[in-house]
XYZ file of C-alpha atoms in Angstrom:
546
model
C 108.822 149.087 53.262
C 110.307 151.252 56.380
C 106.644 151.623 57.594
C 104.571 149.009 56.153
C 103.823 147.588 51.761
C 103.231 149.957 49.069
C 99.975 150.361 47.617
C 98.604 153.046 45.097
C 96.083 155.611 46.097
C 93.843 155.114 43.690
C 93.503 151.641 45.189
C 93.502 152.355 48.637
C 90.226 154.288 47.612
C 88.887 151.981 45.837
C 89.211 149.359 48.858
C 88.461 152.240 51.762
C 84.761 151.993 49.954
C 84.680 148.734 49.756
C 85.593 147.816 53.234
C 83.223 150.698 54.379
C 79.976 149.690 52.556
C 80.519 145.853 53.243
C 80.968 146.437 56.622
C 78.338 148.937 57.768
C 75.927 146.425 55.691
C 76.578 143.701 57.424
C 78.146 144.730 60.720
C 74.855 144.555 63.252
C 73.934 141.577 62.509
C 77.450 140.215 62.569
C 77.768 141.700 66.051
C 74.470 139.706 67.181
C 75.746 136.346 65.884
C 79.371 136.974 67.308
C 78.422 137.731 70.759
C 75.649 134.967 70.892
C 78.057 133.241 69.519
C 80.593 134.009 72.645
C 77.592 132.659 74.542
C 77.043 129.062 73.029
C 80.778 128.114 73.985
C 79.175 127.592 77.274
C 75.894 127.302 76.414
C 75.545 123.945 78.620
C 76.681 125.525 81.367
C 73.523 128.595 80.542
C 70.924 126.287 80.506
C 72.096 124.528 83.717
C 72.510 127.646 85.423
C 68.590 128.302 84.874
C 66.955 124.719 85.175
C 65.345 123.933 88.252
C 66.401 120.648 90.036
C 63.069 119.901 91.765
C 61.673 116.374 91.298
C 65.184 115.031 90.546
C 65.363 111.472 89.067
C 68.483 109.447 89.875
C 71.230 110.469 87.871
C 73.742 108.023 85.545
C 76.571 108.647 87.984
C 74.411 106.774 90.527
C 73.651 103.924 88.636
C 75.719 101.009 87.905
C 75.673 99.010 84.790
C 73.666 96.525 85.287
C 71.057 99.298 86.617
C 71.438 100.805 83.386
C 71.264 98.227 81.457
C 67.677 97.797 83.632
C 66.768 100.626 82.644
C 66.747 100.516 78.672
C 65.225 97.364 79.188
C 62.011 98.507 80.752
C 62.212 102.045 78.991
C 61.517 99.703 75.735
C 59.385 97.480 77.158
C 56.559 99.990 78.711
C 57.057 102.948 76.306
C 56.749 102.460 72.632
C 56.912 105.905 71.684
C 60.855 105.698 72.985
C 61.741 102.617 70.408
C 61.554 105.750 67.923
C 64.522 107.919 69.237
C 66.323 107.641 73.122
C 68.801 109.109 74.588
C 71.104 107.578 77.191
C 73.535 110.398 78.773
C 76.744 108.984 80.530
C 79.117 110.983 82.817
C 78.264 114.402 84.128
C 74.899 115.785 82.315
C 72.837 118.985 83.239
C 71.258 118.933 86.553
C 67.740 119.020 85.777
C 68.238 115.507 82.857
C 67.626 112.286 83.837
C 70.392 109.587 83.018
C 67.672 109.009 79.754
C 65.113 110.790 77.757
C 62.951 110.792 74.746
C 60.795 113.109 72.533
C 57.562 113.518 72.075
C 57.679 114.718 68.613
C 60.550 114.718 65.509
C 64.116 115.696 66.674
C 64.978 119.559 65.727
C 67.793 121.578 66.368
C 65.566 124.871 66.127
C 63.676 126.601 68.759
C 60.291 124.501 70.237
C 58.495 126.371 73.087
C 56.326 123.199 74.089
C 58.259 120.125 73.155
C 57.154 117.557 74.884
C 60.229 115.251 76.761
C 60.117 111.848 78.913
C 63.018 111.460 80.974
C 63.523 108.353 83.264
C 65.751 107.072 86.155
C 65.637 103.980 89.155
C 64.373 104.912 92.235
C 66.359 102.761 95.064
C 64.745 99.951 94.360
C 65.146 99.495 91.062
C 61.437 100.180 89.780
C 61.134 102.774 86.969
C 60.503 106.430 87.608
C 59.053 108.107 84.758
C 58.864 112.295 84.408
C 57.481 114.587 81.757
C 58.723 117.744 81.022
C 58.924 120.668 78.315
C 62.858 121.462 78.622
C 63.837 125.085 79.066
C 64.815 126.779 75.889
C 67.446 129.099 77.072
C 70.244 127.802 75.443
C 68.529 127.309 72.215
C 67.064 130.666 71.734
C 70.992 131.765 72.343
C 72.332 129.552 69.166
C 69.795 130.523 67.408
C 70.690 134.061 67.759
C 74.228 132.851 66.795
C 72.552 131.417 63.828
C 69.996 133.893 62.813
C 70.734 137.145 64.540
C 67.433 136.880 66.111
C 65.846 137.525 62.645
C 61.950 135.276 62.162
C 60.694 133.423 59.872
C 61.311 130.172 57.589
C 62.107 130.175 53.806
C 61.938 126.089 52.590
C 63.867 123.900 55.301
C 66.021 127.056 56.844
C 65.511 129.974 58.857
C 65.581 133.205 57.119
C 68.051 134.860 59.251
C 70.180 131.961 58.244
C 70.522 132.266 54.979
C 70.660 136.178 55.874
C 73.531 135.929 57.501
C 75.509 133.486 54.809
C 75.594 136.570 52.598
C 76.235 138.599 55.191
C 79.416 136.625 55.689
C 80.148 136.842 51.948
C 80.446 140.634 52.491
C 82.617 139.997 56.112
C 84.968 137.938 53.736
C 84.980 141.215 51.221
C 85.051 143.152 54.519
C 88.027 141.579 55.737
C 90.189 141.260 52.165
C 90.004 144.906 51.600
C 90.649 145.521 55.240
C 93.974 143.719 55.214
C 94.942 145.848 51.636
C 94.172 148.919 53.558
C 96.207 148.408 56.630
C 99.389 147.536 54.521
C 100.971 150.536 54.056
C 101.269 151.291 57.726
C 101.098 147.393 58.989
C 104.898 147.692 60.467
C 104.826 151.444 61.799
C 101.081 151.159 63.627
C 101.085 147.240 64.354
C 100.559 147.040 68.256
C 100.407 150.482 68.766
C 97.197 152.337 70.157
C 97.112 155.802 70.824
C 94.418 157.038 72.691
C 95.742 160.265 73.448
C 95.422 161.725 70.407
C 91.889 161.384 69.580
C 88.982 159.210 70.039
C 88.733 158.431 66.425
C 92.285 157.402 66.276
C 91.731 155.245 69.395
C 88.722 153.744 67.819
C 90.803 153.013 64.316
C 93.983 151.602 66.261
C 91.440 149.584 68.643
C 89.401 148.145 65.292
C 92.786 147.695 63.440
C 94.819 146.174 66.463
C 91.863 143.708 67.010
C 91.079 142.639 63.105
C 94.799 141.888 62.351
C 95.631 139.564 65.634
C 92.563 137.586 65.340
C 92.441 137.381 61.309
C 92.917 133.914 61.334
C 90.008 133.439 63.433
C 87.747 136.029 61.314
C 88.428 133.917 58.292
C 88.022 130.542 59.441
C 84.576 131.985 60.746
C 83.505 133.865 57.823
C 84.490 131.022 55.482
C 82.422 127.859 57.364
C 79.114 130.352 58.292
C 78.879 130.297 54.029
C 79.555 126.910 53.777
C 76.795 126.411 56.802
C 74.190 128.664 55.692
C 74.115 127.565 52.263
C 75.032 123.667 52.982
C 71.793 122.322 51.427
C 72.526 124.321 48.390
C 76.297 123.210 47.966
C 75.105 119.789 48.324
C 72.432 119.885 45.491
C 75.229 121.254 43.311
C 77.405 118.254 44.094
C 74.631 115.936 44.054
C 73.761 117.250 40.911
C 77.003 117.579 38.771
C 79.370 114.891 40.585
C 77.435 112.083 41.963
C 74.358 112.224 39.453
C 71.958 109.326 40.158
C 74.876 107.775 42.707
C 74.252 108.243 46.596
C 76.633 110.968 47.514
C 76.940 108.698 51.303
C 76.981 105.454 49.793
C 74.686 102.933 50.029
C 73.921 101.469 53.471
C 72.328 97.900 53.132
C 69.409 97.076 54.705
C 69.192 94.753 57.740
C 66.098 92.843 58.886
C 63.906 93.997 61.527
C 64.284 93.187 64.693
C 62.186 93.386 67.702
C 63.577 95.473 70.967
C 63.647 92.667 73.582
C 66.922 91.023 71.299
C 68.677 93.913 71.605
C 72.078 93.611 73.266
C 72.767 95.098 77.082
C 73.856 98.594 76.596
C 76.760 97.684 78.709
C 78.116 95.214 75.744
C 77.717 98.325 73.082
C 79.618 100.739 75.431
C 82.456 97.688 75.272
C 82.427 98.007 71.312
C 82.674 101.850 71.270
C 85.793 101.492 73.792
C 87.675 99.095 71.257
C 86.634 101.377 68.320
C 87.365 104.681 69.710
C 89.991 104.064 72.474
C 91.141 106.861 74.925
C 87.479 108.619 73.961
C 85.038 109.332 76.896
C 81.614 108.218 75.802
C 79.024 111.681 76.332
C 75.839 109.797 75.070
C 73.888 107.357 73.683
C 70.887 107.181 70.840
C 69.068 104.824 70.075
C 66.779 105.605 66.532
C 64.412 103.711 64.327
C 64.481 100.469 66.761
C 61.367 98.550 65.483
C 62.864 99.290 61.662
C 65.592 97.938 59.715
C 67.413 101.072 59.718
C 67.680 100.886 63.183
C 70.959 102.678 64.342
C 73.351 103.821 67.502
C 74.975 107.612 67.254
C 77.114 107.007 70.477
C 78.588 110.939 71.261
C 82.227 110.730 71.906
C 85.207 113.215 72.954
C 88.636 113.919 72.888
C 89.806 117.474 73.660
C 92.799 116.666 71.098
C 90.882 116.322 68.139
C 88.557 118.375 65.865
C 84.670 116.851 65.645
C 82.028 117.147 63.878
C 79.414 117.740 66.531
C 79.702 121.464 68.391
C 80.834 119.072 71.349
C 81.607 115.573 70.124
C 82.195 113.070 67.436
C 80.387 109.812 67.147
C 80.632 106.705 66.393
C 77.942 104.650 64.129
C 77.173 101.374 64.824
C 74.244 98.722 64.557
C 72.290 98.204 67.559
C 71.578 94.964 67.109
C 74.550 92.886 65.836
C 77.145 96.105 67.423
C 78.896 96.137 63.898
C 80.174 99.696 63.601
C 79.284 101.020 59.738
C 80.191 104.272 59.972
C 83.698 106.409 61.133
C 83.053 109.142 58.830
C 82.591 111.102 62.026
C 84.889 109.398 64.263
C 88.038 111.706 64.770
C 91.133 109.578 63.954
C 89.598 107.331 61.900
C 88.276 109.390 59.274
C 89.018 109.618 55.076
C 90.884 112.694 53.788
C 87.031 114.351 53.053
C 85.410 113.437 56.288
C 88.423 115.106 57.978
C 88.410 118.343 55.820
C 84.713 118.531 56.691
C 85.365 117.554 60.339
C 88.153 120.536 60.520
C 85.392 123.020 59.007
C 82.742 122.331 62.067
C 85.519 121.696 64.582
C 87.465 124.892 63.949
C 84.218 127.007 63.849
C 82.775 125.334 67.146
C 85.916 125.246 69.163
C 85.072 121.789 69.771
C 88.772 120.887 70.671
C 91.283 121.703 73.193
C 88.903 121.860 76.416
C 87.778 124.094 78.953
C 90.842 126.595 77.724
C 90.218 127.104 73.820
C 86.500 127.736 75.012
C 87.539 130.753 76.821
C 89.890 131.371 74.417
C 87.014 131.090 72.061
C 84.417 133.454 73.842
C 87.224 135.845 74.199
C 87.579 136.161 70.035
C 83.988 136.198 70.042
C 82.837 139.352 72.576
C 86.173 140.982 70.191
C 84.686 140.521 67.197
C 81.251 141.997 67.987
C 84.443 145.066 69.228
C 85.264 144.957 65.675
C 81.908 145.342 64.082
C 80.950 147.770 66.732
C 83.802 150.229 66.209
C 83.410 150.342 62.812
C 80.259 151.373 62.733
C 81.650 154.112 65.151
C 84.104 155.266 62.740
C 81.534 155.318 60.043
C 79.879 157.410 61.951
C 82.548 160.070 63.168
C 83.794 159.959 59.214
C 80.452 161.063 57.937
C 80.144 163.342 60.691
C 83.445 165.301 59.375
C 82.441 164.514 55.697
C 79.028 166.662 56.038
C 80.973 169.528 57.340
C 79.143 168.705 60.769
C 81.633 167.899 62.974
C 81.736 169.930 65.927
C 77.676 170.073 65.855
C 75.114 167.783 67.640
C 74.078 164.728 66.577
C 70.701 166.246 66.134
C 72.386 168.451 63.404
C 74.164 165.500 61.693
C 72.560 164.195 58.357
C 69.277 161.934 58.701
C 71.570 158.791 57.316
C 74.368 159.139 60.493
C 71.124 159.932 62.961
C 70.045 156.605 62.150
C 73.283 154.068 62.034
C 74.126 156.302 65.424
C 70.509 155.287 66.643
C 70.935 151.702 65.608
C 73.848 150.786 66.572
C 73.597 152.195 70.267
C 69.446 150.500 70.231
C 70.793 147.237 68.535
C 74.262 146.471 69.816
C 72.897 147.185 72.904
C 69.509 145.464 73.092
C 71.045 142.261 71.846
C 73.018 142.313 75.342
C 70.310 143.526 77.349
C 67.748 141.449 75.777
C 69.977 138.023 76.216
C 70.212 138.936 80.339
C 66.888 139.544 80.951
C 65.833 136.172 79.149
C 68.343 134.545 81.139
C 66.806 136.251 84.320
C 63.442 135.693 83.153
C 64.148 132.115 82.848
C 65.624 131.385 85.673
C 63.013 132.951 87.913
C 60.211 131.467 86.091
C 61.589 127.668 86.013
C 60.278 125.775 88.650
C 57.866 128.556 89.755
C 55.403 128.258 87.201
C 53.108 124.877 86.116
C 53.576 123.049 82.912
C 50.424 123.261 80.894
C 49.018 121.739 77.553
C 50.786 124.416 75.694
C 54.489 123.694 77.433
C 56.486 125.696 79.203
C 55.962 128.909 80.116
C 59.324 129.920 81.061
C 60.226 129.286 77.384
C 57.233 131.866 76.255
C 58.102 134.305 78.638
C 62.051 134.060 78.232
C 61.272 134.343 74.055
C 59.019 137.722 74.892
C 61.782 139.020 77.404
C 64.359 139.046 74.449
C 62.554 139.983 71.456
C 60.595 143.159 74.058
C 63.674 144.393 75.705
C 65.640 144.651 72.402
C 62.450 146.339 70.846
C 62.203 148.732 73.500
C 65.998 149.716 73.693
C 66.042 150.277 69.825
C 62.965 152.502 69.942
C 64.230 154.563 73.187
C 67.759 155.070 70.913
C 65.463 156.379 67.846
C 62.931 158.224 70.532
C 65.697 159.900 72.619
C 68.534 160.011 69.913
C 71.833 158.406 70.732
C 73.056 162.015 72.164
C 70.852 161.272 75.010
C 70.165 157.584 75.134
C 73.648 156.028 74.889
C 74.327 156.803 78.688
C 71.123 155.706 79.415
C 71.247 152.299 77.891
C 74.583 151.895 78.716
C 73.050 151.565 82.018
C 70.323 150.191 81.335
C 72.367 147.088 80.045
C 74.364 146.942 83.185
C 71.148 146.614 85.384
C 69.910 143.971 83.094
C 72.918 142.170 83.253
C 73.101 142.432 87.060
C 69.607 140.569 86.924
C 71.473 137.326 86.417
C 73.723 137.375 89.869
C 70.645 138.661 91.554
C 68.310 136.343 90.699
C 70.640 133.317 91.971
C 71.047 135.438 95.237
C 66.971 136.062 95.545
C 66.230 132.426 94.950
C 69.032 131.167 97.515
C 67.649 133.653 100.371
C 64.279 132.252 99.356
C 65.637 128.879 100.530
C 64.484 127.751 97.141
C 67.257 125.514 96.932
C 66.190 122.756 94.130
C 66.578 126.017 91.892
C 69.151 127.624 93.610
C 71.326 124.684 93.733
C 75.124 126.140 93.829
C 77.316 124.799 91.352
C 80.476 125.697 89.701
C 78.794 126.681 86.479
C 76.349 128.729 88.293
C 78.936 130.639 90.121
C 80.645 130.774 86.665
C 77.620 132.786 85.506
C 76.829 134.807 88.093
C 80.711 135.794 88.243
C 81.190 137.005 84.582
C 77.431 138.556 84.877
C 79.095 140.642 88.359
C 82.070 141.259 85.852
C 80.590 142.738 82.939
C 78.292 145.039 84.856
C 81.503 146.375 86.289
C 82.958 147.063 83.018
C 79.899 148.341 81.463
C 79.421 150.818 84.441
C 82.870 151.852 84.078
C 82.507 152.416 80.224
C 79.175 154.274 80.744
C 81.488 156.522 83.577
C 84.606 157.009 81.459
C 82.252 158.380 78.570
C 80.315 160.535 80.428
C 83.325 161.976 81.890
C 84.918 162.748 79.227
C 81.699 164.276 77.392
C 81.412 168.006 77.092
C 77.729 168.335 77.180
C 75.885 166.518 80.254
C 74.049 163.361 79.520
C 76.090 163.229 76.132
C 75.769 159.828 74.723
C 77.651 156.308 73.749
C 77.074 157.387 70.082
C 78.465 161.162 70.192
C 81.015 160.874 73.205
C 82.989 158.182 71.559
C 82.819 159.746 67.917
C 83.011 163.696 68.791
């Protein structure tokens, strides 16, 4: 007990090949989804960074109520296409929205390249001003590399990257059980403690072990809701199934009468009924669905940094449009049963929808150190095998064809991933508001969607061309330049006196900032390595693992 727990050799082993295995199956795509994942706590923030402003429409700070209330009114009255789903955003909103907006087509959470949107304001007079527009996808295509790891293609109702990635979180969970079991017998003498001076591979181990045990918590709150979110469908069948039977498992809502949209009530008088119902909450946004049916509804978006929600930003409350009864607090924070609040804690806890602007940063900090974690342990697969084959000391071109490859992956991959997200970013911020809108949508959105997928194509195939001997400085680089794309593109389009795109914000400089930051420390990784390498030009893969 001096140094750490007791445990038997034979079942050290036994867990040393478990946590190996598990992890190298599962530990690229993991490191996609955790530093996307990073990304989408300010994934608002992203998108507004690379919208253009031109053409702006009034926005809701501008407006009073009674405008407001003007402007649902006539939005219903001269566009029937909106009684079907509207949005109504109150309080500070992206700079290139409108105070309201509605599709063209079904509501999805996935990735559309040409979805069509209608966003309105008042001009100064109070006459409608109507706009269409295909919104940029830049923020999407980043959750959905959170969700997917990038991987195409549907199966049924999901992606099937999605449901990729829930078993690859059943082998994180395996992956972070046997961890813990083999960190035990040393957890007292080695906890806290790296020690980079006596080799790289026990740097790498006290790095990946330092990292896994402080942030635990976090790793299995994370692994445990991806399951439950990849497979949610599936769990609910079950229940469905063998609980509820031929019973609703939401309850039965009863139907109301329809209604026509000139006796609905002034938005003003709803926002009054979500302010007695969810006091102290600042009201995000409000939509309007199904108007001209009788299961016409209002989701009104709420917040409250101190509680958990259901919504990656918000909870909401449910009410009736037309009489303003609320039905539903299921997903109201502090007024929710025992199950809507277990369910609640699951999405808030994974989302970091709580706490503010500081448990976001706390957040993205977890999340760049878990795609660390999965990262170094591919490195010490690596180095292990190396010594295993007898091979040490030799090139990686000597190693055995199975370390060639995770060496060449994990340098192509990791990397890519990083490279590919800052030149979409680039790509779409240059390309918004310079090119024209056409019957196929955006083409920012098709060009920012090739810029990903091509520059993480063409750094995996120079790591497998080159060998991640050679190509690990390179990329390394590579990245950095890619990265420094997003600060430079801001500063091109402000000395272009482009300033409708260019417009400075604080989230902009945000970007820009952290994008100036991380080429700094990537340059200064890509120098320490190649300093410390014996051979010139020796790479990511072999200077850390040699």
């Amino acid at each position: 007990m001096k140094n750490g727990f007791k445990v038997r050799g034979d079942i050290l082993k036994m867990y040393k090949t478990l946590h190996t295995w598990v992890g190298i199956s599962s530990g690229i795509l993991l490191f996609i989804c955790f530093f996307a994942g990073a990304l989408t706590m300010f994934e608002e923030p992203i998108q507004q960074w690379s919208e253009a402003a031109s053409d702006k429409l009034q926005p809701t700070s501008q407006l009073s109520p009674v405008e407001l209330d003007s402007l649902v009114d006539q939005v219903l009255a001269q566009y029937p296409a909106a009684h079907r789903g509207m949005t109504l955003q109150l309080g500070e909103h992206p700079q290139g929205n409108a105070p309201l907006f509605w599709q063209g087509g079904g509501r999805s959470r996935d990735l559309n390249l040409s979805a069509a949107r209608w966003q309105a304001s008042l001009d100064n007079d109070g006459q409608l001003q109507v706009q269409q527009q295909t919104p940029g996808q830049l923020g999407e295509l980043i959750d959905l590399l959170h969700r997917t790891a990038g991987i195409p293609g549907q199966w049924g109702h999901g992606w099937i990257g999605l449901y990729l990635m829930g078993v690859a979180s059943l082998l994180y969970c395996l992956a972070l059980v046997s961890g813990i079991v083999l960190v035990l017998p040393t957890l007292i003498r080695d906890f806290l403690i790296v020690r980079p001076e006596k080799s790289r591979k026990r740097f790498w181990l006290d790095s990946h072990n330092l990292i896994g045990i402080t942030s635990l918590p976090f790793h299995l709150m994370i692994a445990v809701t991806v399951v439950v979110f990849a497979f949610h469908d599936e769990l609910y069948d079950a229940l469905q199934e063998v609980v509820y039977g031929d019973k609703s498992m939401f309850g039965v809502r009863v139907e109301a009468t329809e209604q026509s949209v000139t006796e609905l009530p002034a938005i003003s008088q709803l926002l009054e009924q979500v302010q007695q119902q969810a006091p102290g909450f600042e009201v995000k946004a409000v939509e309007l669905m199904n108007l001209d049916s009788s299961r016409a509804i209002a989701r009104v978006a709420v917040t409250h940094d101190s509680y958990l929600t259901r919504g990656a930003r918000e909870g909401y409350v449910i009410l009736d449009p037309y009489t303003l009864e609320v039905i539903n607090t299921s997903v109201l924070p502090g007024q929710q049963d025992d199950w809507s609040m277990l369910v609640s804690s699951f999405f808030g806890m994974h989302f970091g929808s709580f706490g503010g602007t500081g448990v976001k940063w706390l957040y993205f900090a977890l999340g760049l150190s878990g795609a660390f974690i999965f990262y170094s342990g591919n490195v010490l697969w690596i180095q292990s095998r190396r010594k295993k084959s007898g091979k040490a000391a030799l090139a990686m071109a000597e190693q055995p064809r199975s370390v060639r490859w995770m060496a060449n992956a994990t340098t192509g991959v990791c990397l890519g991933s990083i490279a590919g997200v800052a030149v979409a970013m680039a790509v779409s911020k240059l390309s918004e508001g310079m090119l024209v809108e056409n019957s196929e949508g955006n083409p920012s959105n098709i060009l920012l969607l090739w810029g990903y997928y091509l520059t993480w194509l063409v750094w995996l195939l120079w790591a497998c061309v080159r060998g991640s001997e050679r190509a690990g400085s390179e990329l390394l680089q590579a990245t950095a330049v890619s990265i420094l794309l997003i600060p430079a593109c801001s500063m091109l389009l402000v000395l272009s006196g482009d300033l409708d795109i260019a417009a400075v914000t604080g989230a902009s400089l945000a970007v820009d900032l952290v994008a100036l930051l991380s080429t700094g420390l990537i340059l200064l990784l890509d120098w320490r390595l190649r300093r410390r390498a014996v051979p010139v030009g020796a790479a990511l893969a072999d200077a850390v693992t040699s």
